[in-house]
Amino acid sequence: MCAGGADLSSARKMIDTHDEASLEMALRLRDAAAKEGNEISLTALTVGDCESRFAKGLFALGYETIVNIPCHEDLTFRPERVAAAICNYVTAGAEIDVLLTGQQSSIGGNAATACLIAERLGIPCISNVIDMEYRGGTIRSTAQIDSGFRSAVVSVPAVYSVGNAVHPYLRIATLQKMLASAGRVVTRVAAGDCSPRMGEARLRRLRTTKSERKCQFITGETVEEKIAVLWENFIKPTGTV
Amino acid sequence: MRITRQRVLEDLRAMFGADSISVDEDARRDHDSDNSGYAKAFGVFDAPMPICILNVASTEGVARALKYCCEHGVSVIPRTGGTSYEKLLTAVNDETIVIDASGMNKILKVDTQNMMATGQCGVPLKTLEDLLQREGYTTGHSPQSQPVAHLGGLVATRSIGQFSTLYGGIEDLVCGLEAVLPTGEVIRIRNVPRRASGPDLRHLFIGSEGGLAFITEVTMKIFTYYPNDFWKGAYVVPNLNVGFKAIRDIMAAGYKPSVVRLYDKWDFDYNYGSIELKDGEALMFFVAEGPPAIAKATGAGIEAIARSAGARSVGVQPVEHWLVHRNDLCNKFKTEESRAEYREKKVFYSTNEISASWTDIGIIYDNVIRAVSEKVDTLVGVGGHVSHCYQNGTNIYFVYAFKVKSPQTFSQEHQKIIDIICEEVLKMETGGCVHHHGMGKQRIKFAPKEHGSSYLLMKGIKSMMDPKGIMNPGVLVTRDQRP
């Protein structure tokens, strides 16, 4: 620890697990489309920092474009700003049919970004996506819901928020592909106006709710005595045994 | 007439009791632990299945078992922690039993007056080390497998630890040992500080890879531990050759840090990534330990030489990060998590450790990186690091990852890379193609070249000590030269 919180300066940066799953999911859709003779063009977009080794790896895997929207403020707990920056990019002319996001990050995760993007763009949002299938020119997604799974074909454009995916790991590019894609450059795009829109929910106040628990110590000289007290006073009266 | 597998089972059950014998299919299929872990993740098991796993709890039990196996021509794989790679533990024929002595796990004596500790072969090194550190001592032996390895195997593989530049490898630490010969005789080499009564017999067993005897007890040196007086320093150098030279100068000047490490960018990014390195740069770091005055003086000497070599200090954080995470790989050892990752990513990561003199090491590094990059089209990356240094040279731990075409071809694909590395290393006069993992069965084909004209000695020793060729067939000598 250091002043201001945990010292993460030595921690190796990694792509968040849900983001990793969504990157892999996009590649699988592309591969499936290619088998049918169709082409899917992939763009990876990141808001904030963009590690060059991640970008190199994604170019090598076949992402045609990598967009970075730099942002120097702390975006933890600011899904509305992230969503706004992404929507500004989309509405500026990027032709996006399918927008995949990670469900939530491991730090400051709120699972709100995808929904806010969809709300701003006025398109459907499917949450908790665990798998997607490309077949016959359509995309069928499978999402985890409280009572099980739901599979649906949704007309594009749509936002898919990828959670605990069936295929969670991003494939790895060979050295030859890395060398072949050397020199590719990340496109930097300004964030634009990220201020909240009219009607968008804004956090005004946080307060804690009291949740007291009652605790009683069971006393007794021996373990047997304590068990007897526990049985007589707490378990037997409930009639559950 | 050859004895049948069924007969072997019946005889061993009669000798040791059914409870000592495991014929569990999963246990036998997986008898060599994480070896071929990638293929196993897909249910591909291409090694012969041992007849059984015999669990023994005493030297006498080992002796009876070996005597029986020698009489009946049954092959034996000695095993304790089961943490070795290089297919050291992998059966090569259908007439094999695994003798597992991990139950021989007693620490027999800690002698702080004479600075020695004695344990049975199944003592986990971590258990011994933790016990010693509580008392202010250390074995000084800290291989990456320390959390999971046992004493017997550590000696049999001629292992080396991350602090070896100060403390030495296992060959410098073993005082004496007890072992059982293939014919069943129990021998003991006493804990004499030094003797000049002929060649050092300990070296018949240290690095024997289970091919000459079953090591049942080990006595090691112990050292006073000064954990609060570590000196640490980390430096970025513009390229690996600058690092080689700086480390060479440090060693030649007489400084003996306990930890010396020099990472190229790919290896460091892949395994730690705690600081940013530019293309071509390398990270070099050191730990000096011992009595405070010695640690401080060693550190000052290293600092002066490193800076004069053009190294840029990056503080102690990379060292501290490494000290915390250096054995994290053991958390994945033989786990379902690692096997699930193989099935998903279809990428295999492995290592090959070699050594050479200071003048040859840089050439070997360049040649290996180039050859592997050119010849392996499924390569994800290759790199390496220095981790054990000597007056006359150093090691490199080459690390590489490749996309596996299929579980069925995994062994051949992996062997191809091993062969490329060994061939490049052995082109150089001082290149040794095995630094500390043991040759096992993965690099045994290079034994004649590795030993050159002295290979006849290895053949002679194997023939003399294991006349029936029952001990871990496939190690030490190539299979066409077994007794």
XYZ file of C-alpha atoms in Angstrom:
724
model
C 0.000 0.000 0.000
C 1.055 3.580 -0.426
C -0.536 6.928 0.236
C -3.668 7.115 -1.875
C -4.280 3.373 -2.091
C -2.669 0.213 -3.434
C 0.547 0.605 -5.409
C -0.181 -1.004 -8.748
C 2.891 0.293 -10.552
C 4.517 -3.160 -10.695
C 1.350 -5.036 -11.524
C 1.388 -6.336 -15.054
C -1.377 -4.818 -17.070
C -3.821 -7.284 -18.521
C -6.887 -7.032 -20.664
C -9.903 -7.403 -18.404
C -11.382 -10.910 -18.576
C -14.751 -9.840 -19.989
C -13.096 -7.582 -22.532
C -10.807 -10.443 -23.480
C -13.818 -12.689 -23.991
C -15.553 -10.098 -26.173
C -12.422 -9.655 -28.320
C -12.258 -13.395 -28.868
C -15.980 -13.561 -29.567
C -15.589 -11.006 -32.345
C -12.804 -13.063 -33.899
C -14.941 -16.198 -33.802
C -17.791 -14.374 -35.533
C -15.369 -13.242 -38.210
C -14.058 -16.779 -38.686
C -17.587 -18.178 -38.933
C -18.603 -15.527 -41.442
C -15.516 -16.227 -43.529
C -16.497 -19.909 -43.729
C -19.733 -18.755 -45.370
C -17.860 -16.490 -47.714
C -18.848 -13.355 -45.860
C -16.568 -10.671 -44.528
C -16.686 -9.086 -41.111
C -14.433 -6.133 -40.437
C -13.236 -5.784 -36.853
C -12.422 -2.636 -34.915
C -11.105 -2.714 -31.366
C -11.776 0.398 -29.332
C -10.373 1.378 -25.995
C -11.055 4.416 -23.828
C -8.213 5.616 -21.644
C -4.779 3.970 -21.876
C -3.796 1.779 -24.776
C -0.874 -0.559 -24.140
C 1.156 -0.940 -27.317
C 1.672 -4.677 -26.778
C -2.094 -5.239 -26.679
C -2.536 -3.247 -29.854
C 0.249 -5.167 -31.596
C -1.344 -8.442 -30.601
C -4.781 -7.403 -31.853
C -3.426 -6.214 -35.205
C -1.642 -9.544 -35.526
C -4.894 -11.387 -34.831
C -6.619 -9.564 -37.647
C -8.274 -6.513 -36.173
C -8.232 -4.043 -39.058
C -8.510 -0.945 -36.921
C -7.650 -0.133 -33.343
C -9.081 3.078 -31.980
C -7.931 4.709 -28.803
C -9.891 7.499 -27.175
C -7.381 8.926 -24.710
C -8.754 10.102 -21.423
C -6.642 11.323 -18.564
C -9.300 11.464 -15.895
C -10.090 8.512 -13.675
C -12.896 6.616 -15.399
C -13.547 4.232 -12.527
C -17.220 4.601 -11.564
C -17.784 6.834 -14.628
C -19.582 4.528 -17.075
C -21.549 7.448 -18.479
C -18.357 9.145 -19.651
C -17.025 5.972 -21.199
C -20.357 5.381 -22.923
C -20.465 8.962 -24.153
C -16.981 8.776 -25.648
C -17.824 5.539 -27.456
C -21.134 6.909 -28.741
C -19.407 10.047 -30.016
C -17.073 7.847 -32.046
C -19.948 5.763 -33.422
C -22.123 8.712 -34.356
C -19.202 10.490 -36.015
C -19.452 8.086 -38.923
C -18.107 4.709 -37.837
C -20.276 2.033 -39.430
C -20.839 -0.384 -36.617
C -23.423 -3.173 -36.817
C -22.427 -5.100 -33.720
C -20.885 -3.530 -30.657
C -19.373 -5.972 -28.183
C -18.306 -4.852 -24.743
C -17.079 -6.619 -21.668
C -19.853 -6.922 -19.104
C -17.916 -5.181 -16.358
C -14.365 -4.594 -15.284
C -12.787 -6.171 -12.237
C -12.079 -2.727 -10.783
C -15.051 -0.394 -10.422
C -17.260 -2.816 -12.316
C -20.820 -1.555 -12.754
C -22.192 -3.440 -15.773
C -23.694 -0.153 -16.910
C -21.534 0.903 -19.851
C -23.174 -1.320 -22.459
C -26.680 -0.290 -21.401
C -25.777 3.394 -21.470
C -24.293 3.029 -24.959
C -27.432 1.301 -26.202
C -29.642 3.919 -24.571
C -27.751 6.772 -26.175
C -27.716 5.169 -29.592
C -31.309 3.975 -29.342
C -30.454 0.358 -30.161
C -31.048 -2.953 -28.365
C -28.704 -4.182 -25.648
C -28.274 -7.842 -24.757
C -26.538 -8.386 -21.424
C -24.747 -11.380 -19.940
C -23.893 -12.801 -23.342
C -21.972 -16.027 -23.047
C -21.815 -17.084 -26.678
C -22.593 -15.850 -30.165
C -23.059 -17.784 -33.356
C -22.890 -16.535 -36.940
C -24.968 -18.547 -39.342
C -26.616 -17.733 -42.608
C -25.801 -14.074 -42.317
C -27.413 -13.634 -38.905
C -26.043 -13.577 -35.399
C -27.637 -15.609 -32.635
C -26.601 -14.737 -29.118
C -26.967 -16.811 -25.979
C -27.295 -14.900 -22.744
C -27.429 -16.032 -19.161
C -30.600 -15.030 -17.339
C -31.829 -15.760 -13.822
C -33.799 -18.810 -14.861
C -31.269 -20.231 -17.293
C -30.251 -19.189 -20.783
C -31.939 -17.258 -23.532
C -31.017 -17.525 -27.170
C -32.130 -14.931 -29.666
C -31.430 -13.397 -33.049
C -31.472 -9.629 -32.695
C -31.532 -7.292 -35.627
C -28.458 -5.140 -35.901
C -27.238 -2.653 -34.912
C -27.146 -3.855 -31.330
C -24.906 -3.836 -28.284
C -23.852 -7.137 -26.749
C -22.412 -7.133 -23.259
C -20.198 -10.205 -22.862
C -20.022 -11.831 -19.436
C -18.800 -15.293 -18.462
C -18.241 -16.496 -21.989
C -17.957 -20.085 -23.137
C -14.654 -19.136 -24.764
C -13.070 -16.678 -22.338
C -9.489 -16.583 -23.629
C -8.250 -14.373 -26.423
C -6.259 -16.398 -28.924
C -2.564 -15.626 -29.299
C -0.883 -14.525 -32.515
C 2.214 -16.231 -33.842
C 5.502 -14.358 -34.039
C 5.250 -14.357 -37.829
C 1.877 -12.607 -37.708
C 3.223 -10.133 -35.134
C 6.139 -9.302 -37.424
C 3.845 -9.034 -40.430
C 1.685 -6.472 -38.672
C 4.572 -4.447 -37.273
C 4.274 -0.775 -38.039
C 0.482 -0.703 -37.861
C -0.677 2.352 -35.994
C -3.441 2.895 -33.472
C -5.941 5.591 -34.472
C -6.337 8.207 -31.768
C -9.704 9.913 -31.598
C -10.766 12.745 -29.310
C -13.413 11.901 -26.741
C -15.696 14.751 -27.707
C -18.419 16.072 -25.435
C -18.920 13.546 -22.675
C -21.212 15.601 -20.463
C -24.395 13.850 -19.291
C -27.453 14.245 -21.456
C -30.847 15.465 -20.412
C -32.772 12.597 -18.856
C -29.698 10.552 -18.076
C -29.601 9.356 -14.481
C -26.972 11.156 -12.470
C -25.632 10.021 -9.138
C -26.514 12.593 -6.542
C -25.893 10.917 -3.219
C -24.755 7.667 -1.659
C -25.820 6.562 1.763
C -25.309 3.402 3.701
C -28.205 1.329 4.885
C -27.993 -0.065 8.353
C -27.958 -3.810 8.480
C -27.410 -4.857 12.022
C -27.082 -8.443 13.001
C -27.981 -9.783 16.387
C -25.299 -11.848 17.983
C -25.447 -13.911 21.100
C -22.560 -15.839 22.598
C -23.407 -19.298 23.760
C -21.746 -19.969 27.062
C -20.986 -23.229 28.748
C -18.198 -24.997 30.561
C -17.867 -27.784 28.016
C -18.646 -28.337 24.370
C -21.493 -30.620 25.392
C -23.048 -27.891 27.516
C -22.848 -25.374 24.701
C -24.432 -27.792 22.275
C -27.235 -28.408 24.733
C -27.885 -24.664 25.042
C -27.793 -24.257 21.269
C -30.267 -27.080 20.796
C -32.697 -26.128 23.525
C -32.760 -22.385 22.959
C -32.276 -21.919 19.258
C -32.776 -25.011 17.140
C -35.532 -27.005 18.859
C -37.962 -24.074 19.125
C -37.806 -23.555 15.349
C -39.187 -27.046 14.769
C -36.906 -27.419 11.751
C -35.221 -30.589 12.973
C 10.592 -66.356 -20.030
C 9.539 -62.764 -19.405
C 7.495 -62.194 -16.325
C 3.927 -61.077 -16.973
C 2.419 -57.828 -15.694
C -0.141 -59.800 -13.745
C 2.540 -61.858 -12.054
C 4.431 -58.698 -11.066
C 1.257 -57.335 -9.493
C 0.604 -60.517 -7.574
C 4.177 -60.718 -6.309
C 4.278 -57.102 -5.196
C 0.939 -57.422 -3.441
C 2.250 -60.454 -1.606
C 5.457 -58.623 -0.635
C 4.017 -55.233 0.333
C 0.305 -55.699 0.847
C -2.483 -54.592 -1.475
C -2.744 -51.197 0.247
C 0.720 -50.271 -0.952
C -0.108 -50.875 -4.592
C -2.132 -48.532 -6.750
C -3.497 -49.748 -10.045
C -5.804 -46.772 -10.456
C -5.925 -46.095 -14.169
C -5.863 -42.308 -13.903
C -2.924 -42.404 -11.511
C -0.974 -44.709 -13.786
C -1.771 -42.737 -16.924
C -0.656 -39.592 -15.165
C 2.358 -41.254 -13.517
C 4.712 -38.649 -14.953
C 2.717 -35.709 -13.590
C 2.908 -32.573 -15.709
C 5.054 -34.106 -18.444
C 3.109 -33.978 -21.697
C 0.552 -31.915 -19.783
C -0.661 -30.325 -22.990
C -1.517 -33.623 -24.671
C -3.060 -34.949 -21.473
C -5.390 -31.944 -21.355
C -6.981 -33.372 -24.496
C -7.011 -36.941 -23.237
C -3.981 -37.976 -25.283
C -1.701 -40.265 -23.323
C 1.070 -41.638 -25.476
C 3.388 -43.155 -22.875
C 3.186 -46.801 -21.852
C 1.150 -47.287 -18.709
C 3.107 -48.575 -15.713
C 1.993 -51.866 -14.198
C 1.336 -50.164 -10.877
C 2.506 -47.517 -8.468
C 4.199 -49.045 -5.449
C 4.186 -46.790 -2.409
C 7.066 -47.480 -0.056
C 7.684 -46.003 3.359
C 11.203 -47.129 4.170
C 14.656 -47.703 2.750
C 14.176 -51.381 3.461
C 11.028 -51.342 1.356
C 12.876 -49.680 -1.522
C 15.631 -52.292 -1.244
C 13.201 -55.217 -1.354
C 11.394 -53.721 -4.314
C 14.544 -53.052 -6.302
C 15.955 -56.507 -5.579
C 12.764 -58.042 -6.891
C 12.694 -55.854 -9.989
C 16.339 -56.571 -10.733
C 15.788 -60.310 -10.455
C 12.790 -60.214 -12.778
C 13.847 -57.540 -15.242
C 11.098 -55.103 -14.251
C 11.855 -51.462 -15.050
C 11.621 -48.959 -12.220
C 10.865 -45.273 -12.164
C 11.857 -43.755 -8.800
C 9.532 -40.945 -7.767
C 9.002 -38.630 -4.800
C 7.579 -35.167 -5.541
C 6.973 -35.956 -9.191
C 7.789 -32.415 -10.252
C 10.481 -33.010 -12.850
C 10.046 -32.354 -16.553
C 12.079 -33.545 -19.547
C 10.020 -36.772 -19.416
C 12.335 -37.909 -16.621
C 9.464 -39.803 -15.047
C 7.884 -41.083 -18.241
C 7.776 -44.828 -18.762
C 9.245 -46.124 -22.012
C 8.136 -49.739 -21.858
C 5.273 -51.890 -20.648
C 7.267 -53.615 -17.922
C 7.591 -50.644 -15.604
C 6.553 -49.936 -12.062
C 6.730 -46.570 -10.356
C 8.210 -46.745 -6.874
C 6.861 -43.748 -5.020
C 8.672 -42.828 -1.822
C 6.941 -39.533 -1.145
C 5.763 -41.106 2.114
C 9.370 -41.129 3.337
C 8.976 -37.555 4.490
C 10.671 -37.254 7.837
C 13.195 -34.569 8.645
C 15.642 -36.688 10.589
C 18.059 -34.164 11.995
C 18.846 -30.455 11.983
C 22.402 -29.985 13.229
C 22.998 -26.278 13.694
C 26.399 -26.856 15.246
C 27.733 -28.567 12.152
C 25.404 -26.706 9.797
C 23.714 -29.725 8.218
C 20.158 -30.978 7.893
C 19.148 -34.527 7.064
C 15.875 -35.624 5.575
C 14.338 -38.590 3.855
C 13.862 -38.439 0.109
C 10.196 -37.497 0.362
C 10.737 -34.392 2.472
C 9.301 -31.399 0.634
C 12.011 -28.768 0.296
C 9.573 -26.070 1.376
C 8.855 -27.918 4.615
C 12.544 -28.099 5.424
C 13.155 -24.513 4.361
C 10.253 -23.161 6.428
C 11.478 -25.069 9.475
C 15.002 -23.750 9.048
C 13.936 -20.162 8.447
C 11.945 -20.181 11.680
C 15.242 -20.935 13.400
C 17.264 -18.383 11.452
C 18.748 -20.727 8.854
C 18.266 -21.589 5.211
C 19.136 -24.385 2.822
C 20.098 -21.729 0.287
C 18.401 -23.958 -2.273
C 15.446 -22.359 -3.929
C 14.521 -23.752 -7.329
C 11.289 -22.488 -8.821
C 9.774 -25.834 -7.815
C 10.589 -25.225 -4.150
C 6.910 -25.228 -3.101
C 6.391 -28.712 -4.543
C 9.713 -30.533 -4.960
C 11.141 -33.230 -2.649
C 14.731 -33.839 -1.556
C 15.290 -37.102 -3.422
C 14.283 -35.701 -6.782
C 16.185 -32.471 -6.228
C 19.376 -34.485 -5.886
C 18.562 -36.890 -8.699
C 18.001 -34.049 -11.149
C 21.111 -32.125 -10.084
C 18.833 -29.194 -9.423
C 19.828 -25.605 -8.845
C 18.133 -22.772 -7.017
C 17.476 -19.124 -7.717
C 20.079 -18.104 -5.124
C 22.747 -20.417 -6.513
C 25.255 -17.779 -7.489
C 26.023 -17.454 -3.778
C 25.028 -20.810 -2.320
C 25.817 -23.084 -5.240
C 23.820 -25.807 -6.918
C 22.717 -29.008 -5.220
C 26.131 -30.505 -5.951
C 27.660 -27.877 -3.640
C 25.072 -28.428 -0.940
C 24.920 -32.205 -0.524
C 27.091 -33.456 2.332
C 26.164 -37.112 2.167
C 23.354 -39.426 1.233
C 21.854 -42.860 1.416
C 20.797 -44.709 -1.692
C 19.658 -48.131 -2.764
C 21.405 -49.721 -5.709
C 19.390 -51.538 -8.358
C 20.564 -54.861 -6.958
C 19.077 -53.989 -3.573
C 22.191 -53.006 -1.594
C 21.870 -49.982 0.622
C 24.844 -47.663 0.533
C 25.621 -44.598 2.584
C 28.067 -41.804 1.844
C 29.040 -40.162 5.104
C 28.791 -36.438 5.815
C 32.492 -35.677 5.667
C 33.276 -32.012 4.925
C 35.794 -32.960 2.258
C 37.750 -36.015 1.344
C 40.429 -36.891 -1.152
C 39.982 -40.638 -1.113
C 39.417 -41.101 -4.792
C 36.737 -39.582 -7.028
C 33.788 -38.087 -5.170
C 31.203 -40.863 -5.044
C 28.400 -38.418 -4.269
C 28.547 -37.367 -7.875
C 27.491 -40.814 -8.997
C 24.101 -40.031 -7.491
C 23.755 -36.273 -7.889
C 22.192 -35.920 -11.308
C 21.696 -39.663 -11.771
C 18.081 -39.038 -12.885
C 16.908 -42.221 -11.219
C 19.073 -44.149 -13.650
C 21.655 -45.521 -11.254
C 20.021 -45.848 -7.837
C 17.131 -44.789 -5.630
C 18.170 -41.942 -3.344
C 16.487 -42.461 0.028
C 18.090 -39.894 2.335
C 19.935 -36.613 1.864
C 22.064 -34.459 4.138
C 22.494 -30.866 3.034
C 24.462 -27.924 4.276
C 22.530 -25.146 5.947
C 23.424 -21.485 6.211
C 22.673 -18.640 8.559
C 19.837 -16.617 7.056
C 19.874 -12.827 6.916
C 16.515 -11.942 5.340
C 16.503 -8.408 6.755
C 19.849 -7.505 5.246
C 19.176 -8.184 1.580
C 20.643 -5.668 -0.824
C 18.585 -5.381 -4.019
C 19.193 -3.538 -7.241
C 17.593 -3.521 -10.671
C 18.904 -1.959 -13.856
C 17.818 -1.550 -17.424
C 20.560 -2.118 -19.975
C 20.344 -1.089 -23.628
C 20.735 -4.672 -24.818
C 21.470 -8.163 -23.591
C 25.159 -8.095 -24.535
C 25.745 -5.128 -22.245
C 24.095 -7.164 -19.520
C 26.243 -10.231 -20.196
C 29.384 -8.123 -19.958
C 28.329 -6.350 -16.786
C 27.496 -9.612 -15.066
C 30.725 -11.191 -16.256
C 32.665 -8.253 -14.808
C 30.798 -8.533 -11.505
C 31.593 -12.239 -11.217
C 35.200 -11.895 -12.340
C 35.772 -9.091 -9.838
C 34.898 -11.531 -7.068
C 31.424 -10.420 -6.060
C 28.929 -13.163 -5.275
C 25.371 -11.947 -5.235
C 22.839 -14.633 -4.379
C 20.503 -13.663 -7.223
C 21.657 -12.610 -10.659
C 19.084 -12.298 -13.391
C 19.126 -10.773 -16.844
C 15.922 -10.857 -18.896
C 15.333 -10.045 -22.505
C 12.175 -8.123 -23.274
C 10.028 -10.988 -24.527
C 10.716 -13.218 -21.554
C 10.232 -10.410 -19.049
C 7.023 -9.120 -20.611
C 5.591 -12.641 -20.847
C 6.397 -13.685 -17.304
C 6.454 -10.550 -15.166
C 5.993 -7.257 -17.005
C 6.459 -5.228 -13.833
C 8.279 -2.462 -15.695
C 8.199 -1.233 -19.269
C 11.126 -2.220 -21.470
C 11.725 -0.757 -24.925
C 12.519 -3.058 -27.841
C 16.053 -4.377 -27.455
C 16.374 -3.431 -23.810
C 17.007 -5.946 -21.069
C 16.413 -5.945 -17.336
C 19.171 -6.971 -14.994
C 18.732 -7.385 -11.259
C 20.566 -8.672 -8.235
C 20.150 -9.655 -4.629
C 23.102 -9.741 -2.273
C 22.711 -11.413 1.098
C 24.712 -12.608 4.029
C 26.096 -10.763 7.044
C 25.110 -7.103 6.695
C 28.616 -5.836 5.925
C 29.056 -8.400 3.167
C 25.656 -7.757 1.614
C 26.308 -4.019 1.647
C 29.777 -4.299 0.159
C 28.575 -6.718 -2.512
C 25.754 -4.366 -3.380
C 28.094 -1.396 -3.623
C 30.405 -3.333 -5.911
C 27.559 -4.426 -8.165
C 26.178 -0.894 -8.325
C 29.534 0.543 -9.374
C 30.138 -2.031 -12.108
C 26.560 -1.870 -13.385
C 26.630 1.905 -13.695
C 30.008 1.929 -15.383
C 28.601 -0.550 -17.915
C 25.893 1.954 -18.834
C 23.063 0.377 -16.860
C 20.237 2.611 -15.668
C 18.988 1.987 -12.150
C 15.234 1.353 -11.860
C 15.120 0.928 -8.100
C 14.212 -2.191 -6.150
C 10.593 -2.666 -7.155
C 11.236 -5.136 -10.006
C 13.320 -7.252 -7.616
C 10.688 -7.196 -4.907
C 7.996 -8.060 -7.432
C 10.083 -11.003 -8.644
C 10.798 -12.191 -5.089
C 7.062 -12.334 -4.418
C 5.990 -13.900 -7.711
C 8.965 -16.029 -8.710
C 7.315 -19.348 -7.890
C 3.769 -18.499 -9.016
C 4.102 -21.075 -11.783
C 3.866 -23.794 -9.135
C 0.308 -22.717 -8.413
C -0.616 -23.989 -11.845
C 1.394 -27.213 -11.599
C -0.744 -30.124 -12.669
C -3.985 -28.211 -12.189
C -7.207 -28.471 -14.105
C -6.955 -24.701 -14.570
C -3.768 -25.020 -16.610
C -5.198 -27.890 -18.637
C -8.374 -25.923 -19.338
C -6.195 -23.082 -20.563
C -4.388 -25.436 -22.935
C -7.718 -26.575 -24.364
C -8.831 -22.994 -24.884
C -5.704 -21.209 -26.032
C -3.946 -24.169 -27.705
C -0.629 -22.560 -26.859
C 2.164 -24.323 -24.997
C 4.876 -22.546 -23.048
C 8.089 -24.277 -22.132
C 11.737 -23.778 -21.338
C 15.187 -25.161 -22.104
C 18.138 -24.229 -19.938
C 21.658 -24.286 -21.253
C 25.050 -22.933 -20.273
C 28.197 -21.621 -21.876
C 31.260 -19.517 -21.261
C 31.098 -15.742 -21.310
C 32.477 -15.545 -24.829
C 30.076 -18.114 -26.225
C 26.857 -17.181 -24.445
C 25.955 -14.120 -26.499
C 26.568 -15.976 -29.743
C 24.428 -18.875 -28.569
C 21.632 -16.525 -27.563
C 21.566 -14.830 -30.972
C 21.783 -18.117 -32.858
C 19.024 -19.803 -30.880
C 16.621 -16.870 -31.152
C 17.215 -16.676 -34.883
C 16.991 -20.405 -35.521
C 13.830 -20.945 -33.500
C 12.144 -17.873 -35.035
C 13.004 -19.031 -38.561
C 12.237 -22.705 -38.251
C 9.071 -22.764 -36.145
C 6.154 -21.255 -38.032
C 3.780 -21.734 -35.090
C 6.020 -19.816 -32.724
C 4.314 -17.231 -30.541
C 7.552 -15.943 -29.074
C 11.000 -16.886 -27.819
C 13.268 -15.237 -25.329
C 15.509 -16.005 -22.424
C 17.096 -14.993 -19.177
C 20.252 -15.534 -17.195
C 19.725 -16.945 -13.722
C 22.879 -18.751 -12.553
C 26.355 -17.326 -12.912
C 29.861 -18.627 -12.458
C 33.422 -17.418 -12.761
C 33.673 -18.996 -16.170
C 30.249 -18.486 -17.656
C 26.540 -18.508 -17.169
C 23.322 -20.202 -18.079
C 20.485 -19.054 -20.274
C 16.971 -20.219 -19.609
C 15.372 -20.094 -23.037
C 11.608 -19.694 -22.881
C 9.208 -20.083 -25.768
C 5.557 -20.442 -26.569
C 4.077 -22.018 -29.656
C 0.638 -22.753 -31.029
C 0.105 -26.478 -31.013
C -1.242 -27.980 -34.227
C -2.809 -30.955 -32.511
C -2.551 -32.868 -29.237
C -1.442 -35.898 -31.226
C 1.513 -34.061 -32.763
C 2.325 -32.060 -29.641
C 5.314 -34.195 -28.622
C 6.945 -33.940 -32.033
C 6.281 -30.210 -32.284
C 7.800 -29.608 -28.875
C 10.737 -31.906 -29.557
C 11.515 -29.945 -32.719
C 12.129 -26.779 -30.726
C 14.191 -28.609 -28.115
C 16.320 -30.093 -30.888
C 16.873 -26.716 -32.551
C 18.071 -25.194 -29.283
C 20.346 -28.104 -28.367
C 21.885 -28.236 -31.825
C 22.739 -24.556 -31.766
C 24.202 -24.779 -28.269
C 26.350 -27.804 -29.047
C 27.936 -26.043 -32.022
C 29.929 -24.006 -29.502
C 32.935 -25.421 -27.701
C 31.711 -24.527 -24.238
C 27.974 -24.935 -24.902
C 26.212 -27.356 -22.573
C 22.713 -28.288 -23.690
C 21.363 -29.108 -20.215
C 22.008 -26.769 -17.310
C 19.822 -28.069 -14.480
C 16.628 -29.863 -15.453
C 18.322 -33.135 -16.282
C 18.472 -34.630 -19.753
C 15.567 -36.967 -19.135
C 14.306 -38.624 -22.227
C 13.775 -35.367 -24.092
C 17.407 -34.475 -24.663
C 19.053 -37.875 -24.281
C 19.756 -38.125 -28.021
C 22.278 -35.333 -27.495
C 24.144 -37.206 -24.743
C 26.945 -38.441 -27.048
C 27.579 -34.919 -28.342
C 27.172 -33.332 -24.917
C 29.762 -35.607 -23.350
C 31.958 -36.130 -26.371
C 34.763 -38.609 -25.755
C 33.782 -38.874 -22.079
C 30.467 -40.453 -23.045
C 32.095 -43.859 -22.708
C 32.423 -43.153 -18.990
C 28.684 -42.579 -18.676
C 27.994 -45.824 -20.493
C 30.447 -47.643 -18.247
C 28.931 -46.235 -15.052
C 25.422 -47.160 -16.159
C 26.522 -50.648 -17.066
C 28.410 -51.125 -13.798
C 25.756 -49.799 -11.439
C 22.651 -51.002 -13.255
C 23.732 -54.193 -15.013
C 20.192 -55.268 -15.854
C 19.212 -51.798 -17.057
C 16.114 -51.595 -14.866
C 16.542 -48.098 -13.443
C 14.520 -45.517 -15.349
C 15.342 -46.797 -18.828
C 15.876 -44.030 -21.317
C 17.954 -41.721 -19.132
C 21.715 -41.143 -19.035
C 22.498 -43.246 -22.085
C 20.667 -43.525 -25.362
C 18.386 -46.500 -25.631
C 20.530 -48.335 -28.109
C 23.347 -48.252 -25.576
C 21.545 -49.576 -22.559
C 23.146 -52.526 -20.750
